[in-house]
PDB file of C-alpha atoms in Angstrom:
ATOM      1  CA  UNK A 351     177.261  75.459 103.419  1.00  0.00           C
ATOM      2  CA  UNK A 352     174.292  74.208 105.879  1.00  0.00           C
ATOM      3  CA  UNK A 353     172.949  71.267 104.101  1.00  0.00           C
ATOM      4  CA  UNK A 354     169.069  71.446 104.311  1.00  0.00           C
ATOM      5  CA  UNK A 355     167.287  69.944 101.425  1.00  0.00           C
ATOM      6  CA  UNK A 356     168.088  67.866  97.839  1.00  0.00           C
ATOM      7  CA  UNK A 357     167.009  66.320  95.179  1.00  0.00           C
ATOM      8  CA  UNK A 358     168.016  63.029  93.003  1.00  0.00           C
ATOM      9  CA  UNK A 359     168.564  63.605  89.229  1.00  0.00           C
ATOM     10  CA  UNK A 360     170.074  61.722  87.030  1.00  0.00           C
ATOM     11  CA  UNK A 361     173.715  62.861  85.851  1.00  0.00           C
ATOM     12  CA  UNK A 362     172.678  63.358  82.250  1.00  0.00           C
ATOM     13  CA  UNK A 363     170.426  66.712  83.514  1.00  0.00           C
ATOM     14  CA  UNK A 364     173.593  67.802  85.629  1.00  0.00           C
ATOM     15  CA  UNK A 365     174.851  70.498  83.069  1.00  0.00           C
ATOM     16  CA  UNK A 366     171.217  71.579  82.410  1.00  0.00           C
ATOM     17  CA  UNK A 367     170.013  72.467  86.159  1.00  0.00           C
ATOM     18  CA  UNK A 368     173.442  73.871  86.613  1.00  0.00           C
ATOM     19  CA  UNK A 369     172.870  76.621  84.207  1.00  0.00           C
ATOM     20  CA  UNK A 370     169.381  76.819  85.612  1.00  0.00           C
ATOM     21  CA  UNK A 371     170.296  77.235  89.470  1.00  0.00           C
ATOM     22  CA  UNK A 372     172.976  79.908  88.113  1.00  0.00           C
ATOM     23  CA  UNK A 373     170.598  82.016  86.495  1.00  0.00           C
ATOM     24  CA  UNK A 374     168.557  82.043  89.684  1.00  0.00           C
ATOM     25  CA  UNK A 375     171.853  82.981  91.555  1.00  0.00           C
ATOM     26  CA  UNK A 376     170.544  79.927  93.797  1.00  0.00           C
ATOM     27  CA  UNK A 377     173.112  78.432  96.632  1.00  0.00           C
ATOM     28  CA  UNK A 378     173.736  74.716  95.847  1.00  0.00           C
ATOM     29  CA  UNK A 379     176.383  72.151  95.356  1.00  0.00           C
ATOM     30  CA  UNK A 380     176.286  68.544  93.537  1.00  0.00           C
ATOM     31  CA  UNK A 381     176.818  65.189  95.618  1.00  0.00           C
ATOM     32  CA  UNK A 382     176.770  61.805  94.454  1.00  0.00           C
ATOM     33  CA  UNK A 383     174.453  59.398  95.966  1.00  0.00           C
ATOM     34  CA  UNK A 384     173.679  55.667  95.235  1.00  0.00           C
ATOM     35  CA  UNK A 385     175.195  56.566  91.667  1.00  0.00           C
ATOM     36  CA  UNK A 386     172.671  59.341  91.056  1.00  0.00           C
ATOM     37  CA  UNK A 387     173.519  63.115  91.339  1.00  0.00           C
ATOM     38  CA  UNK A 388     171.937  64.903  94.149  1.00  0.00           C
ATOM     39  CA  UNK A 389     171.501  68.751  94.191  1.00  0.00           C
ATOM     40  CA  UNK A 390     171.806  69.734  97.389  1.00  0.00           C
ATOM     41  CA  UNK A 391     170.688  73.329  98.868  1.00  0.00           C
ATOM     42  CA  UNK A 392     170.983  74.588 101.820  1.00  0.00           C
ATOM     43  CA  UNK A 393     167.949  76.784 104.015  1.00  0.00           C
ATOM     44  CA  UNK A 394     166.536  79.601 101.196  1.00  0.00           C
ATOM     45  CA  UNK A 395     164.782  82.093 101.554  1.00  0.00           C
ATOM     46  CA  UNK A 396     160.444  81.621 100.549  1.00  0.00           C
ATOM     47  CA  UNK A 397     160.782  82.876  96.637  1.00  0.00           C
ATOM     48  CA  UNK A 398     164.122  81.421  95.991  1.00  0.00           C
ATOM     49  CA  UNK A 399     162.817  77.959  97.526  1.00  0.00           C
ATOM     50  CA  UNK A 400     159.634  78.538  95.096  1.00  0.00           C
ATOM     51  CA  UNK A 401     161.745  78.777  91.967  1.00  0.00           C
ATOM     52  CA  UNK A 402     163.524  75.772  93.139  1.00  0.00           C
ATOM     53  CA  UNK A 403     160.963  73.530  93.951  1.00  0.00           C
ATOM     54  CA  UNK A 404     159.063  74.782  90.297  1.00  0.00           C
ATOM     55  CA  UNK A 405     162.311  73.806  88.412  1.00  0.00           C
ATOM     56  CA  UNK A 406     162.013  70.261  90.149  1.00  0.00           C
ATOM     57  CA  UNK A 407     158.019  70.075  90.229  1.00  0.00           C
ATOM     58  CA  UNK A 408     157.754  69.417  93.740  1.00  0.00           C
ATOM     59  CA  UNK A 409     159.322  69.688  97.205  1.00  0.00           C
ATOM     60  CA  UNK A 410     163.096  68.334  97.862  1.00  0.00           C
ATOM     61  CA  UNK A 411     163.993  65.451 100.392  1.00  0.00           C
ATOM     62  CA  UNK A 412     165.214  66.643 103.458  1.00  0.00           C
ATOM     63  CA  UNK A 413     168.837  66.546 104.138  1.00  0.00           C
ATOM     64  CA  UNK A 414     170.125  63.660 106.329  1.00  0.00           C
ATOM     65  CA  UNK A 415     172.442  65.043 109.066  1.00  0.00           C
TER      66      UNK A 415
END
C-alpha cells in the first residue's frame, strides 16, 4: 500500500475506527508511532477522503517517506 496520509489516535479508539473505516470499505492499515496508534491511508479518491477526514474532524498529517 502507498502510504500517503495518517492520523494519531490513541489505542483505546483502535477497535472503534476499525469498524468505522470497514463500513466505509476505506483502504488503511494501523502503525505504531511514539506509543500512539496511527491510521495510516494511502491516496483516496475525493468522497472517500471526505468521509475520512469527517470521521477524524479535520485533515490527516502527511505521510513521511
Amino acid at each position: 500500500m502507498n502510504k500517503s496520509f495518517y492520523y494519531l489516535i490513541p489505542w483505546s479508539r483502535q477497535k472503534d475506527i476499525k469498524r468505522k473505516l470497514m463500513g466505509l470499505r476505506v483502504p488503511f492499515t494501523f502503525e505504531t508511532a511514539d506509543g500512539e496508534c496511527a491510521v495510516v491511508f494511502p491516496d483516496l479518491p475525493v468522497r472517500q477522503y471526505a468521509e475520512v477526514r469527517k470521521l477524524f474532524n479535520g485533515d490527516g498529517a502527511p505521510y513521511p517517506n
